[in-house]
Short mmCIF file of C-alpha atoms in Angstrom, two decimals:
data_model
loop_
_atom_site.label_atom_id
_atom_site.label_comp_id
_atom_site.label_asym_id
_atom_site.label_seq_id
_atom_site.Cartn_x
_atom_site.Cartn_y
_atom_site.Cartn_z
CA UNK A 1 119.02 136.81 88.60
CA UNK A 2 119.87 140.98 89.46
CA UNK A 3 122.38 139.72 87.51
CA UNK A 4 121.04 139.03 84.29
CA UNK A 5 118.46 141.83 84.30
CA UNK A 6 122.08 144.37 84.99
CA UNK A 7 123.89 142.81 82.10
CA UNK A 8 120.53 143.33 79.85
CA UNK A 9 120.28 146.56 81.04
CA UNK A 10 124.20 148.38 81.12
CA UNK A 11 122.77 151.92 81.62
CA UNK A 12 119.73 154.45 81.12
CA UNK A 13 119.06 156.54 78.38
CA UNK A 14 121.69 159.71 78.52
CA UNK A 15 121.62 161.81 75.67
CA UNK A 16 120.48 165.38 75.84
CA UNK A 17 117.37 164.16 73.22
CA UNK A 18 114.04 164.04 73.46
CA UNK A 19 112.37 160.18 73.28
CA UNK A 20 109.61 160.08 71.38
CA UNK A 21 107.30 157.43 71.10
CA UNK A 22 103.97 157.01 69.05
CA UNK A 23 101.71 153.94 70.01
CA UNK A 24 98.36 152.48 68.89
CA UNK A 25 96.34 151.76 72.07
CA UNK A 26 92.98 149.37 72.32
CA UNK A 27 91.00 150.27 75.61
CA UNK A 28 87.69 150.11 77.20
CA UNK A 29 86.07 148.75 73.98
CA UNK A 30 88.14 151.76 71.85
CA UNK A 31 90.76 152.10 69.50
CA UNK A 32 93.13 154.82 70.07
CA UNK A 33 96.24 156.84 70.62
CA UNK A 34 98.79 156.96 72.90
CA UNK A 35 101.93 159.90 73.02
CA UNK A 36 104.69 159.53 75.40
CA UNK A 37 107.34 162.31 75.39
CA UNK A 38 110.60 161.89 77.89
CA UNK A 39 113.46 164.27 78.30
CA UNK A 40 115.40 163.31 80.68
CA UNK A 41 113.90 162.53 84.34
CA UNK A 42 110.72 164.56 82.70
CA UNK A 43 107.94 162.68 81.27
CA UNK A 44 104.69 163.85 79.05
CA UNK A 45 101.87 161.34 77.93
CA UNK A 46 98.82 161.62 76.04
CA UNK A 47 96.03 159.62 75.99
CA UNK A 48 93.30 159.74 72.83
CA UNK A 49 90.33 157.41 72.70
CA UNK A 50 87.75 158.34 70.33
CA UNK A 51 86.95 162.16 71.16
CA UNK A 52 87.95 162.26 74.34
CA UNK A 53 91.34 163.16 74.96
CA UNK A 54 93.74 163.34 78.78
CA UNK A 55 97.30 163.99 79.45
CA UNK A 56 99.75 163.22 82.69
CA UNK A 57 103.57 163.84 83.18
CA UNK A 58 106.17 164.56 85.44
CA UNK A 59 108.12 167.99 85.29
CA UNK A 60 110.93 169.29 87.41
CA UNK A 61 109.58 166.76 90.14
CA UNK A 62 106.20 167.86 89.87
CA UNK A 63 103.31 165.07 88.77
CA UNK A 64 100.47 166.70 87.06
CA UNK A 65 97.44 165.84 84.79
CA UNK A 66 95.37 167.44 82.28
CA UNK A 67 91.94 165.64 82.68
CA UNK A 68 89.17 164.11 80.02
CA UNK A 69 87.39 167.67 80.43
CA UNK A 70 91.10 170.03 79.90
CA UNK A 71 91.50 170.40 83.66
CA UNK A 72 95.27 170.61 84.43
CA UNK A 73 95.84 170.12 87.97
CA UNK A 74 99.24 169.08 90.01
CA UNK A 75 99.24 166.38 93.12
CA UNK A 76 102.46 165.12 95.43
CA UNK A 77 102.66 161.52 93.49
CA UNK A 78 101.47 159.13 96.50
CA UNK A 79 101.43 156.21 94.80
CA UNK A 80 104.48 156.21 92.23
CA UNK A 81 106.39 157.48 95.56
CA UNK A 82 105.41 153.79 96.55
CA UNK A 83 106.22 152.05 93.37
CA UNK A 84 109.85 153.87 93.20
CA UNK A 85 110.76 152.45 96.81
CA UNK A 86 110.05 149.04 94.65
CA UNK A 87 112.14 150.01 91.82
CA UNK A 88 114.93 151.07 93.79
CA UNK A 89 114.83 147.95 96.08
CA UNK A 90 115.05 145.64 92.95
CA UNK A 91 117.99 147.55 91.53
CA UNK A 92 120.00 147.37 94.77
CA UNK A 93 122.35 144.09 94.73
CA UNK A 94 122.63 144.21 98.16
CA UNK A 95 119.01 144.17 99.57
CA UNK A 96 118.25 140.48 99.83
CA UNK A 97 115.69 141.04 102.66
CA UNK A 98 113.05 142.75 100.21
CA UNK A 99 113.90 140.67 97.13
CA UNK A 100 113.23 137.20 96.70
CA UNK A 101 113.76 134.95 94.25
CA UNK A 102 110.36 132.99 94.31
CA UNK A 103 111.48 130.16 91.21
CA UNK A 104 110.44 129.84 88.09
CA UNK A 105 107.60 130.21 85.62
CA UNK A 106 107.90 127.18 82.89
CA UNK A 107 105.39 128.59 80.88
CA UNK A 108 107.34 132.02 80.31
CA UNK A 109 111.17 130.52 80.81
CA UNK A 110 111.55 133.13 83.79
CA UNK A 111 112.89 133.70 86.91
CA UNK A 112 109.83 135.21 89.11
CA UNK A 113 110.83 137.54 91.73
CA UNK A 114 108.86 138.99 94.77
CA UNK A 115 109.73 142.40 95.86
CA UNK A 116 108.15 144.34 98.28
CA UNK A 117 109.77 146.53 100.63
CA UNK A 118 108.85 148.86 103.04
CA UNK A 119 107.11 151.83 102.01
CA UNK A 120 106.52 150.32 98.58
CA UNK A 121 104.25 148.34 96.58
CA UNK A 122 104.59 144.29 96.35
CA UNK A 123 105.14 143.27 92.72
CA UNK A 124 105.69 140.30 91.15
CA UNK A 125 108.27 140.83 88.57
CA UNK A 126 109.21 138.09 85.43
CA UNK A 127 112.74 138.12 84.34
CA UNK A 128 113.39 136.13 81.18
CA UNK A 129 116.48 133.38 81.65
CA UNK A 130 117.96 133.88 78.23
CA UNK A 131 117.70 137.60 77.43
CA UNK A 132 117.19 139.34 81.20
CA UNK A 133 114.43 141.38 79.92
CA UNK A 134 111.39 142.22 82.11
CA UNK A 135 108.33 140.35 80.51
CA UNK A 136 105.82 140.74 83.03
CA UNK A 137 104.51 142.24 86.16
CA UNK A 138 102.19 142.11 88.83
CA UNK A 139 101.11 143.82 91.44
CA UNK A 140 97.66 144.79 93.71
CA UNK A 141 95.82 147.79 94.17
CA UNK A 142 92.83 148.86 95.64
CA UNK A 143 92.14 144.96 95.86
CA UNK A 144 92.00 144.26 92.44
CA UNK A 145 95.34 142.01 90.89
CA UNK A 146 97.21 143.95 87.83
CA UNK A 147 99.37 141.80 84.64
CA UNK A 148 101.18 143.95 83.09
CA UNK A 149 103.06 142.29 79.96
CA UNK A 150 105.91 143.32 77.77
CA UNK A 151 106.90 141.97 74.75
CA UNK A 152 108.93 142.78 71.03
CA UNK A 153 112.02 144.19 72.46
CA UNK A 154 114.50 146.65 70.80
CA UNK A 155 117.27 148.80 71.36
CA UNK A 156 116.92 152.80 71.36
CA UNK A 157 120.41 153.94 71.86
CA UNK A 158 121.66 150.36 74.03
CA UNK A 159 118.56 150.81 76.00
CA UNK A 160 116.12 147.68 75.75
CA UNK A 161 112.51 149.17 75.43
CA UNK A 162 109.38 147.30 75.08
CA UNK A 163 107.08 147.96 71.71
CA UNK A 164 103.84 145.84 72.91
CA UNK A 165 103.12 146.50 76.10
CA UNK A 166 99.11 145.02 77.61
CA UNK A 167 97.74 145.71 80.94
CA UNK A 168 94.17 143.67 82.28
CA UNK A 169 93.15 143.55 85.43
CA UNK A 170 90.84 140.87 88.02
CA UNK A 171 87.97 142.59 86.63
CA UNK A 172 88.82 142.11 83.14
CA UNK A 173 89.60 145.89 82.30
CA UNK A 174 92.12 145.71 79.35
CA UNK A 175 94.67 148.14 78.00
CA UNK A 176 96.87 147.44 75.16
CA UNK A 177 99.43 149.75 73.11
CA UNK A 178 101.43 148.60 69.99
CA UNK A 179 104.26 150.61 68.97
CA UNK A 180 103.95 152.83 65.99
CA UNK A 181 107.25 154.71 65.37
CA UNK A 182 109.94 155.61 68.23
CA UNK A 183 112.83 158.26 67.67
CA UNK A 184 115.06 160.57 69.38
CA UNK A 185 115.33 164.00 68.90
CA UNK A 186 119.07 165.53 69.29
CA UNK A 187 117.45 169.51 69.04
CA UNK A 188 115.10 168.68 72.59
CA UNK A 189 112.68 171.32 73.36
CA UNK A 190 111.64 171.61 77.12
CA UNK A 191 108.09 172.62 76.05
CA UNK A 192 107.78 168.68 74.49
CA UNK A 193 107.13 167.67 78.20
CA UNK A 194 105.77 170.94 79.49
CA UNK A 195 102.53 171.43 81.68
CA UNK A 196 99.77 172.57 78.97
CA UNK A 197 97.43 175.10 79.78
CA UNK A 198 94.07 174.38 81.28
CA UNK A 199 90.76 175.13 80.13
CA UNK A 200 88.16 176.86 82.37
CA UNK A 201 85.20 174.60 82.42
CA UNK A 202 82.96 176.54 84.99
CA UNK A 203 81.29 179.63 83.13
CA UNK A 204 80.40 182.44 85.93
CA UNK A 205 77.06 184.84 85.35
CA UNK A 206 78.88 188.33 83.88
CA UNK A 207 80.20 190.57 86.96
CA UNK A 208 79.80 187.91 89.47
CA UNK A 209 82.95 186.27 91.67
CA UNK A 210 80.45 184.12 94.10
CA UNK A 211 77.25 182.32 92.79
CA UNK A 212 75.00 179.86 95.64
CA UNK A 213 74.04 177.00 94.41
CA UNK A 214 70.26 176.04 94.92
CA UNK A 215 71.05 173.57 97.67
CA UNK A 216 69.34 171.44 100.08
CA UNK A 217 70.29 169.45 102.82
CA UNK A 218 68.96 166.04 103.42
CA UNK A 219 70.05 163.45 105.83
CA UNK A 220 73.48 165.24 106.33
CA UNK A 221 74.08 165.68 102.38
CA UNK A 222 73.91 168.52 100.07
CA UNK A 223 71.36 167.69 97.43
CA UNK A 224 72.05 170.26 94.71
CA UNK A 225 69.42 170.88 91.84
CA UNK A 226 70.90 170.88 88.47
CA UNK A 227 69.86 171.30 84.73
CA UNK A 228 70.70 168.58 82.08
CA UNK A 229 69.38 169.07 78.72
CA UNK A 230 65.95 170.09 79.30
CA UNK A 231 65.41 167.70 82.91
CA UNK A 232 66.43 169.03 86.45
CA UNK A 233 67.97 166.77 88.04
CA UNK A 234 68.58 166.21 92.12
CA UNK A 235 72.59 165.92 92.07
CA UNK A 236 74.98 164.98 95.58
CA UNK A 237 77.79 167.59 96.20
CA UNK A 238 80.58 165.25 96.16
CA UNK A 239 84.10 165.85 97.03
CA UNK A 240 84.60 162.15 97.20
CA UNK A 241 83.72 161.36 93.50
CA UNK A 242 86.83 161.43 90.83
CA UNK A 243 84.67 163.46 88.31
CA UNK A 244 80.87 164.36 86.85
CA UNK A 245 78.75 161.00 87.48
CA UNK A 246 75.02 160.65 85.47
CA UNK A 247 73.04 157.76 86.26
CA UNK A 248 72.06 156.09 83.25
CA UNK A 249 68.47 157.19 83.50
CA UNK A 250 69.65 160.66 82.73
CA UNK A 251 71.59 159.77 79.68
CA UNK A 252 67.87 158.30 78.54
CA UNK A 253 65.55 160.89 79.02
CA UNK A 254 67.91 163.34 77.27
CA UNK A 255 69.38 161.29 74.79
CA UNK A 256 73.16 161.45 75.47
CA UNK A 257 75.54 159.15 73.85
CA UNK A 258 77.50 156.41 75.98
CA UNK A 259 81.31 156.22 74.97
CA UNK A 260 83.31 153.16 75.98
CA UNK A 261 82.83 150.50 78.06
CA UNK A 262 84.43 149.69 81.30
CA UNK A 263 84.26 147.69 84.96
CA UNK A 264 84.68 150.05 88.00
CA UNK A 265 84.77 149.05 92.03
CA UNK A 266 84.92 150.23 95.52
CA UNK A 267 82.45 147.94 97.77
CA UNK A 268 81.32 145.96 94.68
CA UNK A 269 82.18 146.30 90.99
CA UNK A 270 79.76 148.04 88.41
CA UNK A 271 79.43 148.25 84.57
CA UNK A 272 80.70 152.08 83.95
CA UNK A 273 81.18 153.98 80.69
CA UNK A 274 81.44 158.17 79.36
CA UNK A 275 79.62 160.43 78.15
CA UNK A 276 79.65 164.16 76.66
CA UNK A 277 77.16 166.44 78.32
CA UNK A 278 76.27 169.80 75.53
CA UNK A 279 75.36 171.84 78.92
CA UNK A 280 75.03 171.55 82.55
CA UNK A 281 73.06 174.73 84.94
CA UNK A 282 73.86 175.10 88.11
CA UNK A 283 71.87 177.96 89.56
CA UNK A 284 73.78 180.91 87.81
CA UNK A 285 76.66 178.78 86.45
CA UNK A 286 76.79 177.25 83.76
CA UNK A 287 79.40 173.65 82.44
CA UNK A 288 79.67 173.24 78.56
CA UNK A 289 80.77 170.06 77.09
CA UNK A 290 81.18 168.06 79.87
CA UNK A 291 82.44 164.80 80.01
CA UNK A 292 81.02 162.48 82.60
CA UNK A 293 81.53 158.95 83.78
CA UNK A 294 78.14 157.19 83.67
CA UNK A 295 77.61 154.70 86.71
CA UNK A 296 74.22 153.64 88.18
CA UNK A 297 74.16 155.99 91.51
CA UNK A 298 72.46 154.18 94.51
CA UNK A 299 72.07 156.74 96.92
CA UNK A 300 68.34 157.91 98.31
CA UNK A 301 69.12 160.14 101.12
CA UNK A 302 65.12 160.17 101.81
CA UNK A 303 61.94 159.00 100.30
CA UNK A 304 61.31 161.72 97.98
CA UNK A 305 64.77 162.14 96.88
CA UNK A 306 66.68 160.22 94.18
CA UNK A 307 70.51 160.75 93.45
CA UNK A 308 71.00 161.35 89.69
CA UNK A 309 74.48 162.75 89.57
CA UNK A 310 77.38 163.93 91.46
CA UNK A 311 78.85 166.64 91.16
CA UNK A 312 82.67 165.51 91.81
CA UNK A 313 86.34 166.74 91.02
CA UNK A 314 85.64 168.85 87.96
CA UNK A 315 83.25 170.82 89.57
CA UNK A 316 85.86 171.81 92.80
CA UNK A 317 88.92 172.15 90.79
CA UNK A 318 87.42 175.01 88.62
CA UNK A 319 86.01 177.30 91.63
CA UNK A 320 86.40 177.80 95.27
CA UNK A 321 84.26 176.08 96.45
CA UNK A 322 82.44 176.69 100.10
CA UNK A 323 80.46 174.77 102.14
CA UNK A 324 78.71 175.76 105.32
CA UNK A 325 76.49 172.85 106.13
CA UNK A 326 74.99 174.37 109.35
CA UNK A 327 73.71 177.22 107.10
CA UNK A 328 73.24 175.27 104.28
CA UNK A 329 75.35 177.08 101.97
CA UNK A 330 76.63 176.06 99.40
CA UNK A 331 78.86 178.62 97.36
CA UNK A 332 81.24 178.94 93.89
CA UNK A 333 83.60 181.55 93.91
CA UNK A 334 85.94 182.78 91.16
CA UNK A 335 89.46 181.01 91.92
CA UNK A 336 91.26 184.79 91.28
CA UNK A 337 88.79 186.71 93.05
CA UNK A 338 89.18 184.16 96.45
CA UNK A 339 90.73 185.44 99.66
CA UNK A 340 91.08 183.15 102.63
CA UNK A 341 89.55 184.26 105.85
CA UNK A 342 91.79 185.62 108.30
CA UNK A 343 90.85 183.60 110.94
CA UNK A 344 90.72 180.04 108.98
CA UNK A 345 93.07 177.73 109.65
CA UNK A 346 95.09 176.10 106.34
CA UNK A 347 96.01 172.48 105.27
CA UNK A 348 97.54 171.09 102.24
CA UNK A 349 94.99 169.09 99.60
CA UNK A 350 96.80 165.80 97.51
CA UNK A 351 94.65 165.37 94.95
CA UNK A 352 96.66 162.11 93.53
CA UNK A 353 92.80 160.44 93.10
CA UNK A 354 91.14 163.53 92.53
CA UNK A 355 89.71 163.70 95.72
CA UNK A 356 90.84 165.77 98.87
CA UNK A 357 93.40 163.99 100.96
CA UNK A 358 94.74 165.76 103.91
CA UNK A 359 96.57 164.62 107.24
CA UNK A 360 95.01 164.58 110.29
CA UNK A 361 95.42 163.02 113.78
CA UNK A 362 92.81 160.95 114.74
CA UNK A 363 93.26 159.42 118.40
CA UNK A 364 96.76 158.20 119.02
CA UNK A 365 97.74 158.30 115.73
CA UNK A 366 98.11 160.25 112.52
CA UNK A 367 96.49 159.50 108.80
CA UNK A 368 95.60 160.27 105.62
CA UNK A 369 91.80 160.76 105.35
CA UNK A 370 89.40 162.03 102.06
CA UNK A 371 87.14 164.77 102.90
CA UNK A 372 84.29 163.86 101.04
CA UNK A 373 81.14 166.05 101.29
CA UNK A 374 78.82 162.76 99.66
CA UNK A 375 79.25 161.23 102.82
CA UNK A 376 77.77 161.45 105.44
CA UNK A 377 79.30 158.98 108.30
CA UNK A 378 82.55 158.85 108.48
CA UNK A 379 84.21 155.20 107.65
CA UNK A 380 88.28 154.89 109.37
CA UNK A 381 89.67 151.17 108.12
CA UNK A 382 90.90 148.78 110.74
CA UNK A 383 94.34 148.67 110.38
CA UNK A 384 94.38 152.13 110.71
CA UNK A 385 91.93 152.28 114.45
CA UNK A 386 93.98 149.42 115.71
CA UNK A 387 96.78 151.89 115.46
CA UNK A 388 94.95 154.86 116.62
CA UNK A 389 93.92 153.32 119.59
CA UNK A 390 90.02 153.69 118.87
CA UNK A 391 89.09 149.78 117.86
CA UNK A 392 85.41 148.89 118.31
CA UNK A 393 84.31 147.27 121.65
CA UNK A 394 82.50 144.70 118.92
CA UNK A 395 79.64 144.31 121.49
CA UNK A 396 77.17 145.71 119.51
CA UNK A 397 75.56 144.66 116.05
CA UNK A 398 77.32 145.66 112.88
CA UNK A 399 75.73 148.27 110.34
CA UNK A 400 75.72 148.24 107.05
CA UNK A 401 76.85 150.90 104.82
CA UNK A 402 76.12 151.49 100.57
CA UNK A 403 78.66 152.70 98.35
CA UNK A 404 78.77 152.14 94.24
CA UNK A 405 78.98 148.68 93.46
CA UNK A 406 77.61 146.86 96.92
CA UNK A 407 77.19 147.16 100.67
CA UNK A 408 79.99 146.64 103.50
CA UNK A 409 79.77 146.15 107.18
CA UNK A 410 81.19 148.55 109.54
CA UNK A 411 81.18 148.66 113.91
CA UNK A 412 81.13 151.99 115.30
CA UNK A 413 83.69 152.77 117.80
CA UNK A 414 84.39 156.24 119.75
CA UNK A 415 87.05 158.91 118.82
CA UNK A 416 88.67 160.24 121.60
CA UNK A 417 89.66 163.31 119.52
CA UNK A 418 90.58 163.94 116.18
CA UNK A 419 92.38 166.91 114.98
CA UNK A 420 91.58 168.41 111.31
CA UNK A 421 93.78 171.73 110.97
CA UNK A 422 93.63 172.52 114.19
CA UNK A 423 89.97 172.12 115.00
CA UNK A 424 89.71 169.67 117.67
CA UNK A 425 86.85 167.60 118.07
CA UNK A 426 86.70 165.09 120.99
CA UNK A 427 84.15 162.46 121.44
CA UNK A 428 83.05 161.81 118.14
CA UNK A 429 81.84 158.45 117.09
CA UNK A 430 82.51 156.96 113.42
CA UNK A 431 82.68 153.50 111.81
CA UNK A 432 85.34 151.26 111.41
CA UNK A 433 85.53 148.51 108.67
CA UNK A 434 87.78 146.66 106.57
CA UNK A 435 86.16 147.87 102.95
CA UNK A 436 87.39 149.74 99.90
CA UNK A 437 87.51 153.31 100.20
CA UNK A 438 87.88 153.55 96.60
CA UNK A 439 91.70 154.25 96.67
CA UNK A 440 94.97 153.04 97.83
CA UNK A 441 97.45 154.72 100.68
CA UNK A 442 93.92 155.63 102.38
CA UNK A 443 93.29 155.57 106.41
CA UNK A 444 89.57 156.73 106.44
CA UNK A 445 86.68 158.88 105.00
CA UNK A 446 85.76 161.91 106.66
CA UNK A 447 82.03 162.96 105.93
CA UNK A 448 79.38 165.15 106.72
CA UNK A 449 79.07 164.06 110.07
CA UNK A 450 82.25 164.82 111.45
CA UNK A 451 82.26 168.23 109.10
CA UNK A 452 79.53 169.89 110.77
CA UNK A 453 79.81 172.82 112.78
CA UNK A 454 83.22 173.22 110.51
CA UNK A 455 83.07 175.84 107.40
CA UNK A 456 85.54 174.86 104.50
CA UNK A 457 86.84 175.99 101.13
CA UNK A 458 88.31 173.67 98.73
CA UNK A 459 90.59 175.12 96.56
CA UNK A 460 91.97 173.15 94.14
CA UNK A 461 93.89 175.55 92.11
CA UNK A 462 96.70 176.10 95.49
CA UNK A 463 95.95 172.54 96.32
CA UNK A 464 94.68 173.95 100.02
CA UNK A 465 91.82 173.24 102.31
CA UNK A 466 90.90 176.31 104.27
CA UNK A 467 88.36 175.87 107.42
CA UNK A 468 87.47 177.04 110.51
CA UNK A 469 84.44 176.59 113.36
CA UNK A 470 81.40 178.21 112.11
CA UNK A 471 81.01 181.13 113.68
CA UNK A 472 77.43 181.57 115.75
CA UNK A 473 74.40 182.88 114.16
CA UNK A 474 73.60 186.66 114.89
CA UNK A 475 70.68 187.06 117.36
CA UNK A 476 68.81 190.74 116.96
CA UNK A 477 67.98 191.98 120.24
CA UNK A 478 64.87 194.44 120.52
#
């Protein structure tokens, strides 16, 4: 079977030229365009969907991505890290331990191949008997089960390429791109698949590096007031959210128009779809032209206090942003003007989901966690606190925890220590459950709870996490 996929496949593009490939693309209800760009190992796509526009690539080694609202922003590449351990394990004749040949598929005349190795991702791969072409792939992530098909073959240079390639996943989300022209340029230029610029999003009052945000806490959160239109608007400070998120109500009262139409999921799947936000006031700031996922938020932290945004990744990754939830301070701070403090300790940021993922040890073991700030218990999954060594006692009743889309049940169980940076905190108590935590290669949630007494800036633009113990108020003595 290797075989027959080597013969159809005698070697890789290796021309000094630039690919170039224009597609049409149908998704989320809209028609499209869709720009890839490869030079060699270096890769530059671009997404358009009605006026909304987003770019990703791969230069030099780095992955980057130029978000819906012109954000560019760089992160390690967790999860195609994962999926290259799969390529590679197909492609090597001599691995029969992580490939196997499963049988066939009568409906699509193909062999169908399992492959999932260690490290990687477990796919599902579709050779076809008579040509050796790839025709279809599967695979799972964050619990949902991905097709990809790939169909209308030709040759670019001896190199068999796809030019209809459709994606839909268990929740019916569909993606679709038709080839429109492909050619290769002889003359590359290296700026086809540079990083483009970013665009500042966050607009600072004139002569001002630091702006506080009108914050509040409640029940462990930061509930931050915020101008839409002509409303104001109770919003969560949320590290944990990919983006902007309105609740439809908002979108109502001010008469914003929804783009697109999508299913999303972490503990239960939801109707989700975009909008473009003229202005957003935050205290002194001010965000023009935002675009926002809209998603019906759940959260009530109390009885007088409804949730009707979050204020997610495109809010952090144009400031420095602090948080000092003992003082309740909540703080922006021009990304230029931003010095560490001397005495905070320093730890790297992925932001491969657009949310904060840092290493930390946590009991006997070590894992990769989200600091998110619109959280406030921490959640660890159970794989991972079987291996730390901090497993409920399961004596006691479960609780049951809300998240966008549904509920989940979690047990608490007791941390010996965990170590974030360098702080140390021993004796800490979290929950443990087997749930989505909204992305893949993900070992736990680290909220409010286990954040206080800690000061932290998130900046984005370094891809850093600075923190340190807050230090104790100032007593006057008379």
């Amino acid at each position: 079977m290797r075989a027959l996929y080597d013969r159809a496949h005698p070697h890789e593009h290796s021309r000094a030229a630039t690919v170039e490939e224009d597609w049409r693309l149908f998704q989320d209800g809209t028609v499209g365009a869709f720009k890839l760009n490869r030079l060699g190992h270096d890769v530059r796509e671009i997404t358009t969907l009605g006026p909304l526009t987003y770019e990703r690539g791969v230069v030099r080694g780095v992955h980057w991505e130029k978000n819906r609202n012109g954000i560019v922003f760089t992160y390690p590449g967790v999860h195609d890290a994962r999926d290259q351990v799969s390529d590679r394990a197909f492609l090597d004749a001599g691995d029969d331990r992580d490939v196997r040949l499963l049988g066939d598929s009568l409906g699509t005349n193909s062999y169908v191949v399992e492959v999932n190795p260690p490290g990687g991702r477990r796919v599902w791969l579709y050779i076809d008997k008579r040509t050796g072409f790839l025709t279809r792939k599967e695979w799972i992530a964050r619990r949902r089960r991905y097709t990809t098909s790939y169909d209308d073959y030709r040759l670019v240079e001896g190199v068999p390429e796809p030019s209809r390639v459709r994606t839909v996943d268990s929740l019916g989300n569909e993606r679709e791109q038709i080839l429109v022209t492909r050619m290769l340029d002889a003359t590359p230029d290296p700026r086809d698949v540079e990083i483009p610029a970013s665009r500042r999003v966050l607009e600072f009052p004139e002569k001002q590096t630091a702006v506080r945000l009108p914050v509040r806490m409640v029940n462990g959160l930061a509930i931050v007031r915020v101008i839409v239109g002509r409303g104001a608007y109770d919003f969560l400070l949320d590290s944990g959210a990919a983006g902007i998120v309105l609740d439809p109500a908002v979108l109502e009262q001010q008469g914003l128009e929804r783009l697109g139409a999508r299913i999303g999921s972490t503990l239960g799947s939801f109707p989700e779809s975009t909008t473009i936000v003229p202005q957003m006031t935050i205290g002194g700031l001010r965000m023009r032209n935002v675009v926002s996922r809209v998603v019906t938020i759940p959260f009530r932290p109390d009885e007088r206090t409804r949730v009707m945004g979050l204020l997610g990744f495109d809010f952090f990754a144009d400031a420095v942003v602090h948080v000092n939830l003992d003082r309740e301070i909540v703080e922006a701070i021009v990304p230029e003007r931003f010095r560490a403090p001397a005495d905070a300790s320093t730890i790297p940021v992925a932001l491969d989901d657009k949310t904060p993922a840092v290493r930390m040890r946590v009991g006997t073991g070590s894992g990769r966690v989200v600091i998110d700030t619109g959280a406030n218990r921490s959640i660890f999954e159970t794989a991972f606190a079987e291996r730390a060594d901090f497993a409920p006692d399961r004596s006691g009743a479960p609780t049951h925890l809300r998240g966008m889309g549904g509920y989940t049940s979690a047990e608490a169980a007791r941390i010996p220590s965990f170590d974030l940076g360098g702080l140390v905190t021993r004796d800490a108590i979290a929950d443990v459950a087997n749930a989505d935590l909204g992305t893949d290669d993900i070992d736990g949630i680290v909220g409010t709870d286990l954040l206080r007494g800690d000061e932290l800036w998130f900046d984005y633009r370094t891809n850093l996490l600075h923190l340190r113990r807050t230090p104790p108020k100032r007593t006057s003595v008379r």
